[in-house]
Coordinates of C-alpha atoms in Angstrom, one line a residue:
X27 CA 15.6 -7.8 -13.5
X28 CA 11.8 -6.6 -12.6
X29 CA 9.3 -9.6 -12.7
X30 CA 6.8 -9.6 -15.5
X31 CA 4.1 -7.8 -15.3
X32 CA 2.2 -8.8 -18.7
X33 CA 1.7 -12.5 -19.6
X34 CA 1.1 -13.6 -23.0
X35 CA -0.4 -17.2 -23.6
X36 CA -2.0 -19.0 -26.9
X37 CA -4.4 -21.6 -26.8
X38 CA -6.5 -22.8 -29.5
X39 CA -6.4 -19.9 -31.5
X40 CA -6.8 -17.6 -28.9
X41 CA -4.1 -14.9 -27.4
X42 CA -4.5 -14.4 -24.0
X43 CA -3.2 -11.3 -22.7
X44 CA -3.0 -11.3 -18.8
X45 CA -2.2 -7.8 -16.6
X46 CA -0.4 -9.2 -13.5
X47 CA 0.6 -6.3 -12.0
X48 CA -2.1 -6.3 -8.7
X49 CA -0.2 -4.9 -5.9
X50 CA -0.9 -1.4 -8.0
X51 CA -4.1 -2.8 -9.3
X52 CA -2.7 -3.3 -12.8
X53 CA -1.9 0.3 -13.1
X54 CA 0.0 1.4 -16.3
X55 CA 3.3 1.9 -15.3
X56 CA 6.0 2.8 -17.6
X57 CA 6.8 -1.5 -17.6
X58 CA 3.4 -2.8 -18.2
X59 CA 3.0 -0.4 -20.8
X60 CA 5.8 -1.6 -22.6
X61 CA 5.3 -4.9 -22.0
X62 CA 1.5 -4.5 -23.1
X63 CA 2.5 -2.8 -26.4
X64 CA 5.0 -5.9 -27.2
X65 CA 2.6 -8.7 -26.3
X66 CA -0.2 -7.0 -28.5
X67 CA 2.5 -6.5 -31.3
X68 CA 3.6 -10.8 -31.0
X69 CA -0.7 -11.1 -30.7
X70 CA -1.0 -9.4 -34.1
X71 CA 1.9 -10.8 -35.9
X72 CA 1.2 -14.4 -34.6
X73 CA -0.5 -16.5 -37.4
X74 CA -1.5 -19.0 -34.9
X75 CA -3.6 -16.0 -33.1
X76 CA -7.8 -16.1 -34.1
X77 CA -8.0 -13.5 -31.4
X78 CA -7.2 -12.0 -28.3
X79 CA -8.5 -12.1 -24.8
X80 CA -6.8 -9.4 -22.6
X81 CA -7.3 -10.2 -19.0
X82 CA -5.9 -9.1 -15.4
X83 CA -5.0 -11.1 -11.9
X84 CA -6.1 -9.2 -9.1
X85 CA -9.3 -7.5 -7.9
X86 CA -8.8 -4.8 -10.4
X87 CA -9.0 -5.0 -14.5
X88 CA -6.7 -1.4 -14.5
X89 CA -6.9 1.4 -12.5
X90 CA -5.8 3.7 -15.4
X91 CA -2.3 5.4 -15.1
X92 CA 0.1 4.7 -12.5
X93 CA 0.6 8.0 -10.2
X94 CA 2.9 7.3 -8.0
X95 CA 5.3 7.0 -10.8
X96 CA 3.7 9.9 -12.6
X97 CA 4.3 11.8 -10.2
X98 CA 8.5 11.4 -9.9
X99 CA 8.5 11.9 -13.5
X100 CA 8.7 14.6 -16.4
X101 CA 6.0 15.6 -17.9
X102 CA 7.8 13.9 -21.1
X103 CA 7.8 10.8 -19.5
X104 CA 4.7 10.0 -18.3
X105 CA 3.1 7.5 -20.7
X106 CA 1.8 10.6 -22.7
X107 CA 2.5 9.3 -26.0
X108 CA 2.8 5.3 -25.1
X109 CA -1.2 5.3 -23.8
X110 CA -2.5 6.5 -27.0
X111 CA -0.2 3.9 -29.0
X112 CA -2.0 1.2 -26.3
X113 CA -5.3 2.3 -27.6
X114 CA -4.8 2.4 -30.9
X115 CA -2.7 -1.1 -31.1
X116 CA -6.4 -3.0 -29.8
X117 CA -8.3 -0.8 -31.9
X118 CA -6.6 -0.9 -34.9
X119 CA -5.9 -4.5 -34.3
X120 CA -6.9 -7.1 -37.8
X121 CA -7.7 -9.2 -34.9
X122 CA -10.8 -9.3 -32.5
X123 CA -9.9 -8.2 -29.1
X124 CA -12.2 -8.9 -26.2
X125 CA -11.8 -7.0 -22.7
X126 CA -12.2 -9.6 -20.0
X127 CA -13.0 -7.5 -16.9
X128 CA -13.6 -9.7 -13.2
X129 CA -13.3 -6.3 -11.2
X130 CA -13.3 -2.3 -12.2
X131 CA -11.3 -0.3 -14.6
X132 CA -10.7 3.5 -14.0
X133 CA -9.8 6.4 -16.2
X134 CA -7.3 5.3 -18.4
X135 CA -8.4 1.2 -18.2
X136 CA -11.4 2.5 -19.3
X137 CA -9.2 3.2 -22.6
X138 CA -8.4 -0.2 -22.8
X139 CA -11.8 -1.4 -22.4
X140 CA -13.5 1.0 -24.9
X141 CA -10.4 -0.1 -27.9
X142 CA -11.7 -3.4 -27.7
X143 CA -14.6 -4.9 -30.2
X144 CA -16.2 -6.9 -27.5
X145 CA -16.4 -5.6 -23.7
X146 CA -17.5 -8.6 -20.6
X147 CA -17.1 -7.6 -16.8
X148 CA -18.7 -9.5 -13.9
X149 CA -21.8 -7.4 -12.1
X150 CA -19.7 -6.3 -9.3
X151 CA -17.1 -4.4 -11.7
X152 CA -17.5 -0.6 -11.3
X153 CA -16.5 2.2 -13.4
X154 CA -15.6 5.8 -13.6
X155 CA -14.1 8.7 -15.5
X156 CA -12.1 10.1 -12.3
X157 CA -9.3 12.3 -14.1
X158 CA -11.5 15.8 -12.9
X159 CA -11.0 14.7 -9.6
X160 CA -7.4 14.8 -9.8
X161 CA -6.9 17.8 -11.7
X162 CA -6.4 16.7 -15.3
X163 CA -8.5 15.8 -18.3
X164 CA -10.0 12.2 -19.9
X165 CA -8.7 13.5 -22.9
X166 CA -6.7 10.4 -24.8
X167 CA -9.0 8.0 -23.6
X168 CA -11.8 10.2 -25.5
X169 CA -11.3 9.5 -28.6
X170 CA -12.4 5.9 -28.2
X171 CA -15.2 6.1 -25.4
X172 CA -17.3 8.9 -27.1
X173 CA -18.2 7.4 -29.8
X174 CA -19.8 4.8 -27.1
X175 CA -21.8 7.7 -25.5
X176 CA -24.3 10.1 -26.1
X177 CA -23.6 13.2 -25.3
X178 CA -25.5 13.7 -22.1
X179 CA -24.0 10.4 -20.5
X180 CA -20.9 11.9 -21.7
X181 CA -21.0 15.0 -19.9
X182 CA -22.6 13.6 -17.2
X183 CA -20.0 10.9 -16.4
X184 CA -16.7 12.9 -17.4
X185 CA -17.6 16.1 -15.3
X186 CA -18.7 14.3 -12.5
X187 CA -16.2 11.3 -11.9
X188 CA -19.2 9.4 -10.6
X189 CA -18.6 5.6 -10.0
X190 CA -21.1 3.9 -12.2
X191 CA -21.9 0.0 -11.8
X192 CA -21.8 -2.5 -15.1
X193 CA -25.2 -2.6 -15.7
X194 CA -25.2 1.0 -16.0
X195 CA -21.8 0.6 -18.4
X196 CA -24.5 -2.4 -20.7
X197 CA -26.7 0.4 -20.9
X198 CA -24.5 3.2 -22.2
X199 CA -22.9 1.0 -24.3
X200 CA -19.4 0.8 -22.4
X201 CA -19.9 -3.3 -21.9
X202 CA -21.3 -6.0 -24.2
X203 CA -22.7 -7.6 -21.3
X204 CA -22.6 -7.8 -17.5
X205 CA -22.9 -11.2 -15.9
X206 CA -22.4 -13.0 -12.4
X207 CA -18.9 -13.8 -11.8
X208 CA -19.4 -17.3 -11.8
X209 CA -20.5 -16.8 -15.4
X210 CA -17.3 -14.4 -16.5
X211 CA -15.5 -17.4 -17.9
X212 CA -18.6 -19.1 -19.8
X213 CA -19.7 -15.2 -21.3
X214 CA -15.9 -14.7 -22.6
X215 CA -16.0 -18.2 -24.0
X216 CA -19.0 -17.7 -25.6
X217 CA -17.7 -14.6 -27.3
X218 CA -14.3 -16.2 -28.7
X219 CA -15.9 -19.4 -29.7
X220 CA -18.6 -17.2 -32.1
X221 CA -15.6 -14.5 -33.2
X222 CA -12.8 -17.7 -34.3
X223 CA -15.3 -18.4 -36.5
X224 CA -15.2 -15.9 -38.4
X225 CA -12.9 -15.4 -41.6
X226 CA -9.5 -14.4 -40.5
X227 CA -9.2 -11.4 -43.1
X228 CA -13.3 -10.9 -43.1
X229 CA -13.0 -10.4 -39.7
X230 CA -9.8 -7.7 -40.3
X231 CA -11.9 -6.0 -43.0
X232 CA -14.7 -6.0 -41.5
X233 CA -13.0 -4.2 -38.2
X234 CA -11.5 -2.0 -40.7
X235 CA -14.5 -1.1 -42.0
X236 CA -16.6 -0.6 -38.6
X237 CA -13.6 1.9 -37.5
X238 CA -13.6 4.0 -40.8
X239 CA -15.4 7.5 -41.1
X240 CA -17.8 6.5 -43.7
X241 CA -18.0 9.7 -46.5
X242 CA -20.9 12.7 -46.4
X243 CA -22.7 11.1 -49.6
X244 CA -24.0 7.7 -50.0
X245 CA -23.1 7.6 -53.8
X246 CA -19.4 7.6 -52.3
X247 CA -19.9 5.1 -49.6
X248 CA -21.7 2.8 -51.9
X249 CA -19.1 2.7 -54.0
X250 CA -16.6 2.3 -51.8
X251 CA -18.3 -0.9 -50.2
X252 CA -19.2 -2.3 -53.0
X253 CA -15.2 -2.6 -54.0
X254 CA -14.8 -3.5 -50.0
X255 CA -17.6 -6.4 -50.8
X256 CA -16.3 -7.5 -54.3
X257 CA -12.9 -8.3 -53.1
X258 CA -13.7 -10.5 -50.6
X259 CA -16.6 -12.3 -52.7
X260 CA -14.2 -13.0 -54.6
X261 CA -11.4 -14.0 -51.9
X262 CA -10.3 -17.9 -51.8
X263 CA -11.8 -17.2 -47.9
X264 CA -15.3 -17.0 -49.3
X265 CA -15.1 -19.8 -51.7
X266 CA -14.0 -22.0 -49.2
X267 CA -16.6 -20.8 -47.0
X268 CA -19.6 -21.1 -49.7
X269 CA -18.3 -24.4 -50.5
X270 CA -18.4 -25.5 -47.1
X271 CA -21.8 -23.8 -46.4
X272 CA -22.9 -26.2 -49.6
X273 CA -21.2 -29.1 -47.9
X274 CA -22.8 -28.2 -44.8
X275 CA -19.3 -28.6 -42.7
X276 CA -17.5 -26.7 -40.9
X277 CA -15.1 -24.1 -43.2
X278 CA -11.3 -25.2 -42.9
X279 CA -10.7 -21.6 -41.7
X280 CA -13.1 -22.0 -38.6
X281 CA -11.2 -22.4 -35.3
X282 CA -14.5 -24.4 -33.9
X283 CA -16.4 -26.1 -35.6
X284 CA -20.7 -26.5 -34.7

């Protein structure tokens, strides 16, 4: 039986998703992505899970799909339809995801990394959109990293393949924030501590809501959040959470408390 290749781990609240596939630099073989898809799945239906944290061993966060076995397989076979269902598991996830990156991601990580609500990577992480120079096209992975860019970054970056540092991805809006190594497990911290204490189904309706094409006229989108905003003002979430605001304590929802 192959050895593992995705770890999943909860602690305090928090799901932590580890790639340990390094001797191909986490690429997304056929395995991981299965593996992947199922530790996202037991993530999301866990009710001991705030959040989740999806993290790699190795020098490399993913270096996007795995070739060598692309290339002894069909065309049928090669992850076409299981990346996209990657994608859209951490972006359709009720659940915060955070992208932990300590080294770079390429084409098809960069998937991974643009799904996720809340991006980190240490300063030496590099990037790149390298599908043109191998003949094919950053197509799946566009859905989720244009609406990141602007169009001339876009064009820029996906024509060229250019390898880009992660201050550069800060600026774009690829990372939430780029920070020394050293400081990589502080700046994920930080992040999870602030998200688990959020409102479990606040947080999933409020991701909802960030990821849904809002209507042409305001009339309609008013009225649409208004509902959204009524029926969680009126949730047993917010009542325990005024009350506790009132009782200046912690709400009994809160994974940490101040």
């Amino acid at each position: 039986m192959a050895d593992e290749l995705v770890h999943r781990e909860v602690d305090n609240g928090v799901a932590t998703i580890t790639l340990d596939s390094p001797h191909n630099r986490n690429a997304l073989s056929a395995q991981l992505r299965g593996e992947l898809l199922g530790a996202l799945d037991d993530s999301t239906a866990d009710d001991s899970t705030r959040l989740i944290v999806l993290d790699h061993t190795g020098p490399v966060f993913c270096a996007g799909m795995d070739l060598k076995e692309s290339r002894s397989e069909s065309a049928e076979n090669q992850g076409i339809n299981e990346v996209p269902r990657l994608v859209e598991r951490i972006w359709n996830s009720p659940k915060p995801v955070v992208a932990k990156l300590a080294g770079p991601a390429r084409a098809g990580g960069l998937g991974l990394v643009s799904a996720a609500d809340i991006a980190v990577a240490a300063e030496e992480a590099t990037f790149a959109f390298s599908e043109v120079r191998i003949g094919v096209v950053p197509a799946v992975i566009s859905v989720t990293v244009l609406p990141l860019l602007r169009a001339r970054q876009a064009h820029e970056l996906f024509l060229t393949g250019e390898t880009f540092d992660a201050r550069r991805a800060v600026d774009i809006g690829l990372l939430n924030s780029a920070v020394p190594a050293d400081r990589l497990e502080t700046e994920v911290a930080r992040y999870s501590e602030m998200l688990a204490k959020g409102a479990p189904n606040a947080l999933a309706a409020t991701k909802e809501m960030l990821r849904t094409s809002r209507p042409e006229g305001l009339e309609t989108d008013f009225a649409n959040m208004l509902e959204l905003s009524a029926h969680h003002f009126a949730s047993e979430e917010a009542a325990e959470g005024m009350r506790a605001f009132a009782e200046k304590r912690a709400p009994s929802w809160a994974q940490w408390s101040e």
